[in-house]
């Protein structure tokens, strides 16, 4: 309780005007006013026609400076009895959080207008507490719309709450009525806590928005409305490229064709497909654009393992993430032709010839080779085991040609295309030594681990191991002591060992 007492004492004498001997401020100070008390000791013979309080934010409140008057009474002014004035009307409301200078008064008009004032006291009004609200949820998101939920949690010092809604923007972190879009909330907020909701349409797909709820309210001592906001939260509208195609599957597989199916992501209508030999990097395979979730693949090679990926296309240069890897193997022909013929490590009298078998089951081939100016022989060299051949005794500085075909148990494949290579001039390089004599891979067959033994490990430049599906499962630039196949499936594995001069290919059986 803050009490301000103002008194004036007089010796016993006659009074010719009223004396206001006391004024107090009680504990009922609010954000719009206060209760004030004064006492008129004597009216001094005046015919009082008004008494009360006058107050202003200026140090000396007067009518001339626009001070407000709280009239308590007119002609019935008591003597030696206190009178109380309470601010409870719009015309006399004080402003919040301000210091006012207050004094009591007594006035008359009969016999000449006059007014007597008490000493001045001060009263500081309180700061009002605004209402509160919180964002509850963002729900039912689509590409271009969303729904919002919020709660008006407390009325606090507001006289009433007259409006509610939401403000949202993809540019402003603290959206307001001047820089953001708004929607009016639905719900009764007279008696908080009270929920309210709204919907927004015509949003931009895939955009992040900032949103906060608002309340419009009015204080008792103001003629204008105020706004209070919740904390800002964010949400993102859905986007066709925001999800990845799922349930990738390939069926109806033949030697040269297959059918791809997948489950489209939300609102997706266009996709890019990338497929190629097993282990290919995305962007290096065959690509196609489709508007259907079932795609026929053609031009495949029989008996080959492929990997395939799918992603959504949502506009010019706008793509979703690629799906996970899916693998499939085409049906091998009865005896598929060999591919990827390669000749390396040329010398003046030798070379190393490698190729890719038509299927993982092939282990026997016929190789024809001759000078390019001469016809092929009627019969070629039969090679069994690994797809690598070391022709020796070639003539220096000559062009040679070769063809290879697979010899299957019941069929013979077509001959490969003719491949040409040249030997070096004599003396530029020594004849090759068979690398198979230098690196031993054992045991074979194996129950899990294979070991490597070499006379000169430093000459080995790379080691690669392929699964029975043609997938690269190990690669190193150094020859390891051993490699564990324990976590792999049983079957046939291909081991390639490279040196500066040679390529050694071994087939290892995992039991």
XYZ file of C-alpha atoms in Angstrom:
511
model
C 0.000 0.000 0.000
C 1.406 3.385 -0.967
C -0.142 6.279 0.930
C 0.490 9.874 0.077
C -0.714 12.384 2.722
C -0.900 16.026 2.095
C -2.037 18.284 4.982
C -2.106 21.922 5.786
C -2.394 23.004 9.454
C -3.836 26.332 10.547
C -4.062 28.132 13.914
C -7.551 28.799 15.168
C -8.897 31.504 12.978
C -11.806 32.059 10.665
C -11.588 30.623 7.163
C -12.762 32.438 4.072
C -12.177 29.460 1.720
C -12.199 25.666 1.959
C -9.251 23.722 3.315
C -8.421 20.262 1.913
C -6.399 18.676 4.633
C -5.581 15.185 3.290
C -5.347 13.112 0.125
C -4.298 9.440 -0.199
C -3.814 6.752 -2.866
C -4.916 3.253 -1.885
C -3.715 -0.192 -2.891
C -6.166 -0.478 -5.742
C -3.895 0.972 -8.384
C -4.582 -0.682 -11.745
C -3.256 -0.273 -15.259
C -6.044 2.221 -16.041
C -6.323 4.223 -12.802
C -6.394 4.318 -9.002
C -8.663 5.052 -6.041
C -8.028 8.410 -4.380
C -9.184 9.835 -1.032
C -9.375 13.450 0.197
C -10.918 15.340 3.136
C -12.308 18.860 3.252
C -11.674 20.195 6.769
C -13.888 23.223 6.176
C -15.795 24.658 3.272
C -14.997 28.172 4.560
C -18.511 29.366 3.916
C -18.402 28.434 0.222
C -21.417 27.241 -1.620
C -19.497 24.329 -3.157
C -20.813 23.196 -6.501
C -18.071 20.654 -7.401
C -15.369 18.694 -5.670
C -13.109 15.801 -6.681
C -9.667 15.263 -8.221
C -7.682 16.662 -11.111
C -4.735 14.739 -12.608
C -2.240 14.895 -15.438
C 1.183 13.600 -16.453
C 2.465 17.134 -16.108
C 3.819 18.116 -12.682
C 1.058 20.686 -11.984
C -2.298 19.455 -13.296
C -4.598 22.276 -14.412
C -7.497 22.624 -16.786
C -5.422 24.922 -18.935
C -2.978 22.121 -19.744
C -5.720 19.589 -20.454
C -5.701 17.727 -17.153
C -8.505 15.246 -16.538
C -11.086 15.823 -13.795
C -12.693 13.137 -11.706
C -15.749 14.806 -10.138
C -16.876 13.086 -6.956
C -19.809 15.351 -6.037
C -21.473 18.749 -6.369
C -23.304 20.593 -3.572
C -23.188 17.882 -0.972
C -19.493 18.225 -0.150
C -18.956 16.869 3.409
C -16.881 18.649 6.033
C -14.387 16.682 8.123
C -15.323 13.523 6.249
C -13.264 11.865 3.551
C -14.505 11.395 0.045
C -13.280 8.795 -2.423
C -12.819 8.976 -6.139
C -12.364 5.829 -8.226
C -11.468 5.964 -11.905
C -13.970 3.702 -13.667
C -15.236 5.663 -16.644
C -13.769 6.024 -20.107
C -13.389 9.779 -19.980
C -11.152 9.655 -16.922
C -9.085 6.528 -17.544
C -5.382 6.932 -16.996
C -2.845 5.598 -19.468
C -0.897 2.485 -18.484
C 2.601 2.521 -17.021
C 2.705 6.260 -16.478
C 3.229 8.570 -13.500
C 0.387 10.983 -12.821
C 0.347 14.116 -10.650
C -2.910 14.302 -8.688
C -4.506 16.888 -6.430
C -7.928 17.257 -4.879
C -10.060 20.318 -5.546
C -13.129 22.200 -4.309
C -14.809 24.797 -6.521
C -17.702 27.297 -6.428
C -19.492 29.646 -8.786
C -21.651 31.678 -6.395
C -20.024 34.953 -5.432
C -17.434 34.517 -8.126
C -15.934 31.328 -9.530
C -12.997 29.969 -7.617
C -11.190 26.716 -6.943
C -9.014 25.533 -4.096
C -6.475 22.677 -4.588
C -4.639 20.342 -2.226
C -0.953 19.629 -2.419
C 0.146 17.317 -5.263
C 0.672 13.584 -5.002
C 1.915 11.064 -7.603
C 0.416 7.809 -8.760
C 2.093 5.390 -11.201
C -0.253 3.096 -13.078
C 0.621 -0.526 -13.741
C 1.648 -2.186 -16.998
C -1.109 -4.418 -18.365
C -0.479 -8.035 -19.320
C -1.579 -8.921 -22.867
C -3.439 -12.126 -23.699
C -1.426 -15.190 -24.702
C -1.754 -17.706 -27.499
C 0.279 -20.646 -28.810
C 0.590 -22.494 -32.103
C -0.630 -26.067 -31.706
C -0.243 -27.833 -35.034
C 0.163 -27.790 -38.798
C -1.792 -30.603 -40.414
C -3.363 -31.891 -43.639
C -0.447 -30.600 -45.708
C -0.770 -30.856 -49.487
C 1.152 -29.378 -52.407
C -0.674 -26.026 -52.142
C -2.625 -25.999 -48.870
C -2.340 -26.522 -45.132
C -4.443 -26.333 -41.974
C -3.411 -24.617 -38.763
C -4.391 -24.981 -35.120
C -3.744 -22.643 -32.180
C -5.072 -21.902 -28.678
C -5.909 -18.640 -26.951
C -4.491 -19.626 -23.577
C -5.235 -16.660 -21.276
C -7.153 -13.384 -21.427
C -4.903 -11.647 -18.849
C -5.738 -7.899 -18.540
C -7.575 -7.520 -21.833
C -11.116 -6.124 -21.606
C -12.118 -8.385 -24.470
C -10.642 -10.327 -27.378
C -12.203 -9.391 -30.670
C -10.279 -11.312 -33.292
C -7.918 -14.199 -33.978
C -6.147 -15.837 -36.875
C -2.820 -16.738 -38.442
C -0.102 -14.862 -40.342
C 2.260 -16.722 -42.657
C 5.069 -15.871 -45.075
C 7.920 -17.645 -46.867
C 10.044 -14.477 -46.689
C 9.539 -13.066 -43.185
C 10.499 -15.026 -40.060
C 8.168 -12.858 -37.928
C 5.123 -12.362 -40.155
C 2.736 -9.500 -39.353
C -0.260 -7.834 -40.967
C 1.925 -5.586 -43.121
C 4.325 -8.178 -44.567
C 2.476 -11.496 -44.625
C -0.653 -13.318 -45.699
C -3.377 -13.778 -43.092
C -6.335 -16.055 -42.494
C -9.040 -15.528 -39.875
C -9.363 -18.221 -37.245
C -12.521 -20.171 -36.580
C -13.527 -20.661 -32.931
C -14.963 -18.921 -29.862
C -12.217 -17.271 -27.791
C -14.335 -15.363 -25.253
C -13.375 -17.650 -22.401
C -9.815 -19.004 -22.753
C -8.298 -21.473 -22.988
C -9.990 -21.769 -26.356
C -8.740 -23.412 -29.580
C -9.151 -21.946 -33.048
C -8.268 -23.167 -36.556
C -7.917 -21.958 -40.136
C -6.963 -23.155 -43.619
C -4.625 -21.625 -46.200
C -4.747 -22.285 -49.931
C -2.749 -21.245 -52.997
C 0.543 -21.993 -51.268
C 3.699 -22.702 -53.263
C 4.633 -26.360 -53.564
C 7.773 -27.344 -51.665
C 8.189 -23.934 -49.987
C 9.068 -23.370 -46.328
C 6.659 -21.020 -44.587
C 6.917 -19.165 -41.274
C 3.687 -18.880 -39.319
C 2.377 -17.552 -36.027
C -1.050 -17.125 -34.477
C -2.380 -13.717 -33.430
C -5.092 -12.285 -31.163
C -6.768 -8.878 -31.537
C -7.747 -7.451 -28.144
C -8.659 -4.218 -26.395
C -7.649 -2.736 -23.044
C -10.239 -0.858 -20.980
C -8.308 2.417 -21.162
C -7.696 2.426 -24.932
C -9.918 3.148 -27.923
C -7.722 1.242 -30.385
C -7.034 -2.486 -30.661
C -3.748 -4.230 -29.937
C -2.282 -7.432 -31.384
C -0.371 -10.196 -29.650
C 1.470 -13.033 -31.445
C 2.481 -16.583 -30.658
C 6.010 -17.823 -31.209
C 6.933 -18.475 -34.851
C 7.084 -22.016 -36.184
C 7.698 -23.237 -39.724
C 6.279 -25.823 -42.092
C 6.982 -26.946 -45.651
C 4.329 -27.759 -48.226
C 4.629 -31.069 -49.977
C 6.562 -31.370 -53.214
C 6.392 -34.113 -55.854
C 10.176 -34.496 -55.638
C 10.104 -34.673 -51.870
C 9.697 -38.460 -51.918
C 11.534 -41.298 -53.651
C 9.837 -43.882 -55.918
C 9.546 -47.126 -53.981
C 8.910 -50.850 -54.496
C 11.281 -51.021 -57.467
C 10.845 -54.335 -59.272
C 11.931 -55.902 -62.561
C 10.102 -58.924 -63.995
C 9.170 -60.476 -67.337
C 12.905 -60.844 -67.941
C 14.143 -62.341 -71.209
C 17.546 -62.380 -72.920
C 17.110 -58.820 -74.210
C 14.073 -57.294 -72.483
C 12.598 -56.732 -69.026
C 9.725 -54.832 -67.416
C 10.354 -52.246 -64.688
C 7.607 -51.312 -62.203
C 7.666 -48.996 -59.183
C 5.354 -47.142 -56.831
C 5.162 -43.442 -57.566
C 5.715 -40.852 -54.832
C 3.013 -38.362 -53.863
C 1.805 -36.321 -56.867
C 4.633 -37.552 -59.093
C 3.902 -37.795 -62.829
C 7.314 -38.036 -64.483
C 10.487 -40.037 -63.786
C 14.029 -40.655 -65.015
C 15.355 -44.220 -65.224
C 19.086 -45.050 -65.288
C 20.238 -48.629 -65.901
C 23.464 -50.314 -66.899
C 25.850 -53.183 -66.169
C 26.119 -54.107 -62.498
C 28.056 -51.560 -60.475
C 27.731 -48.752 -63.021
C 27.766 -45.191 -61.704
C 24.583 -43.143 -61.977
C 24.854 -41.002 -65.089
C 26.974 -43.508 -66.985
C 24.200 -45.961 -67.848
C 21.309 -45.812 -70.286
C 18.759 -43.165 -69.273
C 15.172 -42.621 -70.294
C 12.294 -40.348 -69.256
C 8.873 -41.866 -68.623
C 5.424 -40.709 -67.537
C 4.347 -44.235 -66.579
C 5.225 -46.351 -63.553
C 5.623 -49.410 -65.782
C 8.522 -49.290 -68.244
C 9.629 -51.830 -70.867
C 13.425 -52.113 -71.166
C 14.864 -53.345 -74.469
C 18.249 -53.909 -76.059
C 19.632 -55.800 -73.056
C 22.372 -58.430 -73.291
C 21.541 -61.969 -72.282
C 23.140 -63.460 -69.183
C 24.288 -60.063 -67.824
C 23.661 -58.569 -64.382
C 22.197 -55.037 -64.439
C 21.563 -52.351 -61.843
C 18.743 -49.810 -62.166
C 17.740 -46.555 -60.446
C 14.625 -44.332 -60.612
C 14.006 -40.708 -59.555
C 11.167 -38.199 -59.947
C 11.321 -35.316 -62.421
C 9.401 -32.251 -61.234
C 10.313 -29.572 -63.747
C 13.245 -28.127 -65.604
C 16.370 -29.210 -63.726
C 14.248 -30.181 -60.704
C 14.754 -33.786 -59.623
C 14.089 -35.929 -56.598
C 16.571 -38.271 -54.961
C 17.481 -41.510 -56.690
C 15.939 -44.715 -55.428
C 18.088 -47.422 -53.934
C 19.938 -49.866 -56.187
C 17.915 -52.693 -57.718
C 19.700 -55.540 -59.530
C 18.469 -58.091 -62.033
C 20.041 -60.569 -64.458
C 18.846 -61.185 -67.989
C 18.245 -64.719 -69.215
C 21.453 -66.061 -70.796
C 21.285 -67.294 -74.385
C 21.993 -71.013 -75.008
C 25.610 -70.049 -75.616
C 26.142 -66.319 -75.333
C 28.960 -64.676 -77.323
C 31.878 -63.147 -75.503
C 32.191 -59.371 -75.106
C 34.702 -56.718 -74.045
C 37.720 -58.176 -75.835
C 40.874 -56.387 -74.760
C 44.524 -56.738 -75.749
C 47.174 -55.264 -73.441
C 50.808 -55.521 -72.391
C 52.133 -55.655 -75.948
C 55.698 -56.708 -76.580
C 57.509 -57.396 -79.855
C 56.439 -61.077 -79.684
C 53.538 -61.379 -77.213
C 50.386 -59.837 -75.803
C 47.747 -60.472 -73.129
C 44.216 -61.084 -74.439
C 41.201 -60.925 -72.071
C 37.456 -60.987 -72.636
C 34.155 -61.199 -70.768
C 32.451 -64.553 -70.857
C 28.908 -64.662 -72.239
C 27.770 -66.096 -68.902
C 29.350 -67.004 -65.597
C 29.095 -70.699 -66.513
C 31.317 -70.474 -69.595
C 34.826 -71.847 -69.127
C 35.903 -72.927 -72.619
C 36.640 -70.852 -75.710
C 38.180 -71.058 -79.175
C 40.560 -68.252 -80.185
C 41.504 -67.544 -83.814
C 44.377 -65.154 -84.471
C 46.534 -64.335 -87.491
C 48.275 -61.452 -89.215
C 45.700 -58.989 -90.492
C 46.859 -59.600 -94.073
C 46.350 -63.363 -93.823
C 43.225 -65.528 -93.472
C 42.276 -67.048 -90.113
C 43.267 -70.686 -89.641
C 40.529 -73.292 -89.922
C 40.826 -74.124 -86.234
C 41.839 -71.960 -83.334
C 43.449 -72.372 -79.930
C 41.178 -73.973 -77.319
C 41.384 -72.155 -73.962
C 39.786 -73.540 -70.807
C 39.505 -72.060 -67.339
C 39.950 -68.321 -67.180
C 39.134 -65.822 -69.979
C 42.736 -64.828 -70.611
C 45.148 -65.915 -73.377
C 48.875 -65.233 -73.894
C 49.886 -65.642 -77.561
C 53.666 -66.003 -77.895
C 56.052 -66.048 -80.853
C 54.382 -63.153 -82.651
C 56.280 -61.230 -85.321
C 57.537 -57.817 -84.253
C 55.948 -54.669 -85.611
C 53.000 -56.435 -87.278
C 49.234 -55.961 -87.147
C 47.279 -58.987 -85.903
C 43.583 -59.829 -85.808
C 41.652 -62.195 -83.572
C 38.174 -63.658 -82.980
C 36.814 -65.595 -80.003
C 33.795 -67.817 -79.545
C 32.438 -69.760 -76.588
C 32.309 -73.534 -76.615
C 29.332 -74.584 -74.513
C 28.428 -78.199 -73.685
C 25.630 -78.358 -76.284
C 26.101 -75.215 -78.373
C 28.722 -72.962 -79.875
C 28.325 -69.198 -79.713
C 28.695 -66.814 -82.618
C 32.178 -65.527 -83.331
C 32.980 -62.193 -81.811
C 33.712 -59.161 -83.938
C 37.262 -59.080 -85.312
C 39.690 -57.302 -82.990
C 42.979 -55.801 -84.258
C 46.238 -55.059 -82.410
C 49.916 -54.373 -83.212
C 53.110 -55.835 -81.793
C 56.034 -53.605 -80.847
C 59.342 -53.326 -82.655
C 61.880 -55.926 -81.548
C 63.992 -55.035 -78.515
C 61.537 -52.599 -76.881
C 60.248 -55.115 -74.342
C 61.093 -58.632 -73.267
C 58.692 -61.492 -73.729
C 56.261 -61.814 -70.878
C 56.547 -64.283 -68.057
C 53.375 -66.070 -67.146
C 51.974 -64.351 -64.087
C 50.117 -67.505 -63.184
C 53.473 -68.917 -62.148
C 53.961 -66.029 -59.754
C 50.568 -65.716 -57.905
C 48.891 -68.701 -56.335
C 45.270 -68.445 -55.135
C 44.350 -71.191 -52.665
C 42.487 -73.201 -51.470
C 40.190 -73.679 -54.427
C 37.409 -74.692 -53.836
C 37.229 -72.875 -50.478
C 34.879 -72.898 -47.515
C 35.359 -69.217 -46.748
C 38.852 -67.721 -47.026
C 41.211 -67.593 -49.999
C 44.946 -66.927 -49.659
C 47.400 -65.281 -52.052
C 51.063 -66.211 -52.572
C 53.395 -64.377 -54.962
C 57.122 -64.325 -55.691
C 57.092 -60.566 -56.180
C 54.240 -58.705 -54.471
C 55.638 -55.347 -55.556
C 54.854 -56.152 -59.194
C 51.116 -56.497 -58.444
C 49.270 -53.241 -59.254
C 45.651 -54.217 -58.553
C 43.427 -57.070 -57.341
C 39.684 -57.314 -58.073
C 37.155 -59.943 -56.929
C 33.735 -60.295 -58.574
C 30.672 -62.188 -57.299
C 28.769 -64.762 -59.289
C 26.414 -61.935 -60.344
C 29.278 -59.917 -61.764
C 29.333 -57.375 -58.906
C 32.677 -56.024 -57.769
C 32.961 -56.994 -54.086
C 36.631 -56.214 -53.464
C 39.312 -54.040 -55.023
C 42.797 -53.105 -53.848
C 45.990 -51.720 -55.312
C 47.966 -54.198 -53.220
C 47.965 -57.973 -53.087
C 46.376 -59.056 -49.760
C 47.536 -62.007 -47.690
C 43.984 -63.369 -47.696
C 40.340 -62.436 -48.291
C 37.257 -63.766 -46.462
C 34.213 -64.814 -48.473
C 32.324 -65.959 -45.377
C 29.482 -63.448 -45.775
C 29.005 -64.179 -49.475
C 26.686 -66.664 -51.143
C 28.019 -69.987 -52.432
C 28.966 -69.953 -56.076
C 31.664 -69.063 -58.575
C 33.869 -65.997 -57.969
C 36.228 -64.280 -60.397
C 39.615 -63.015 -59.193
C 41.615 -60.636 -61.443
C 45.267 -59.924 -60.610
C 47.044 -57.149 -62.510
C 50.766 -56.482 -62.784
C 52.768 -54.048 -64.851
C 52.813 -56.566 -67.703
C 50.077 -59.130 -67.220
C 46.522 -59.928 -66.106
C 45.842 -63.182 -64.289
C 42.228 -64.336 -63.987
C 41.243 -67.108 -61.585
C 37.854 -68.705 -60.897
C 37.286 -69.625 -57.268
C 34.447 -71.843 -56.069
C 32.907 -71.028 -52.665
C 31.262 -74.054 -51.071
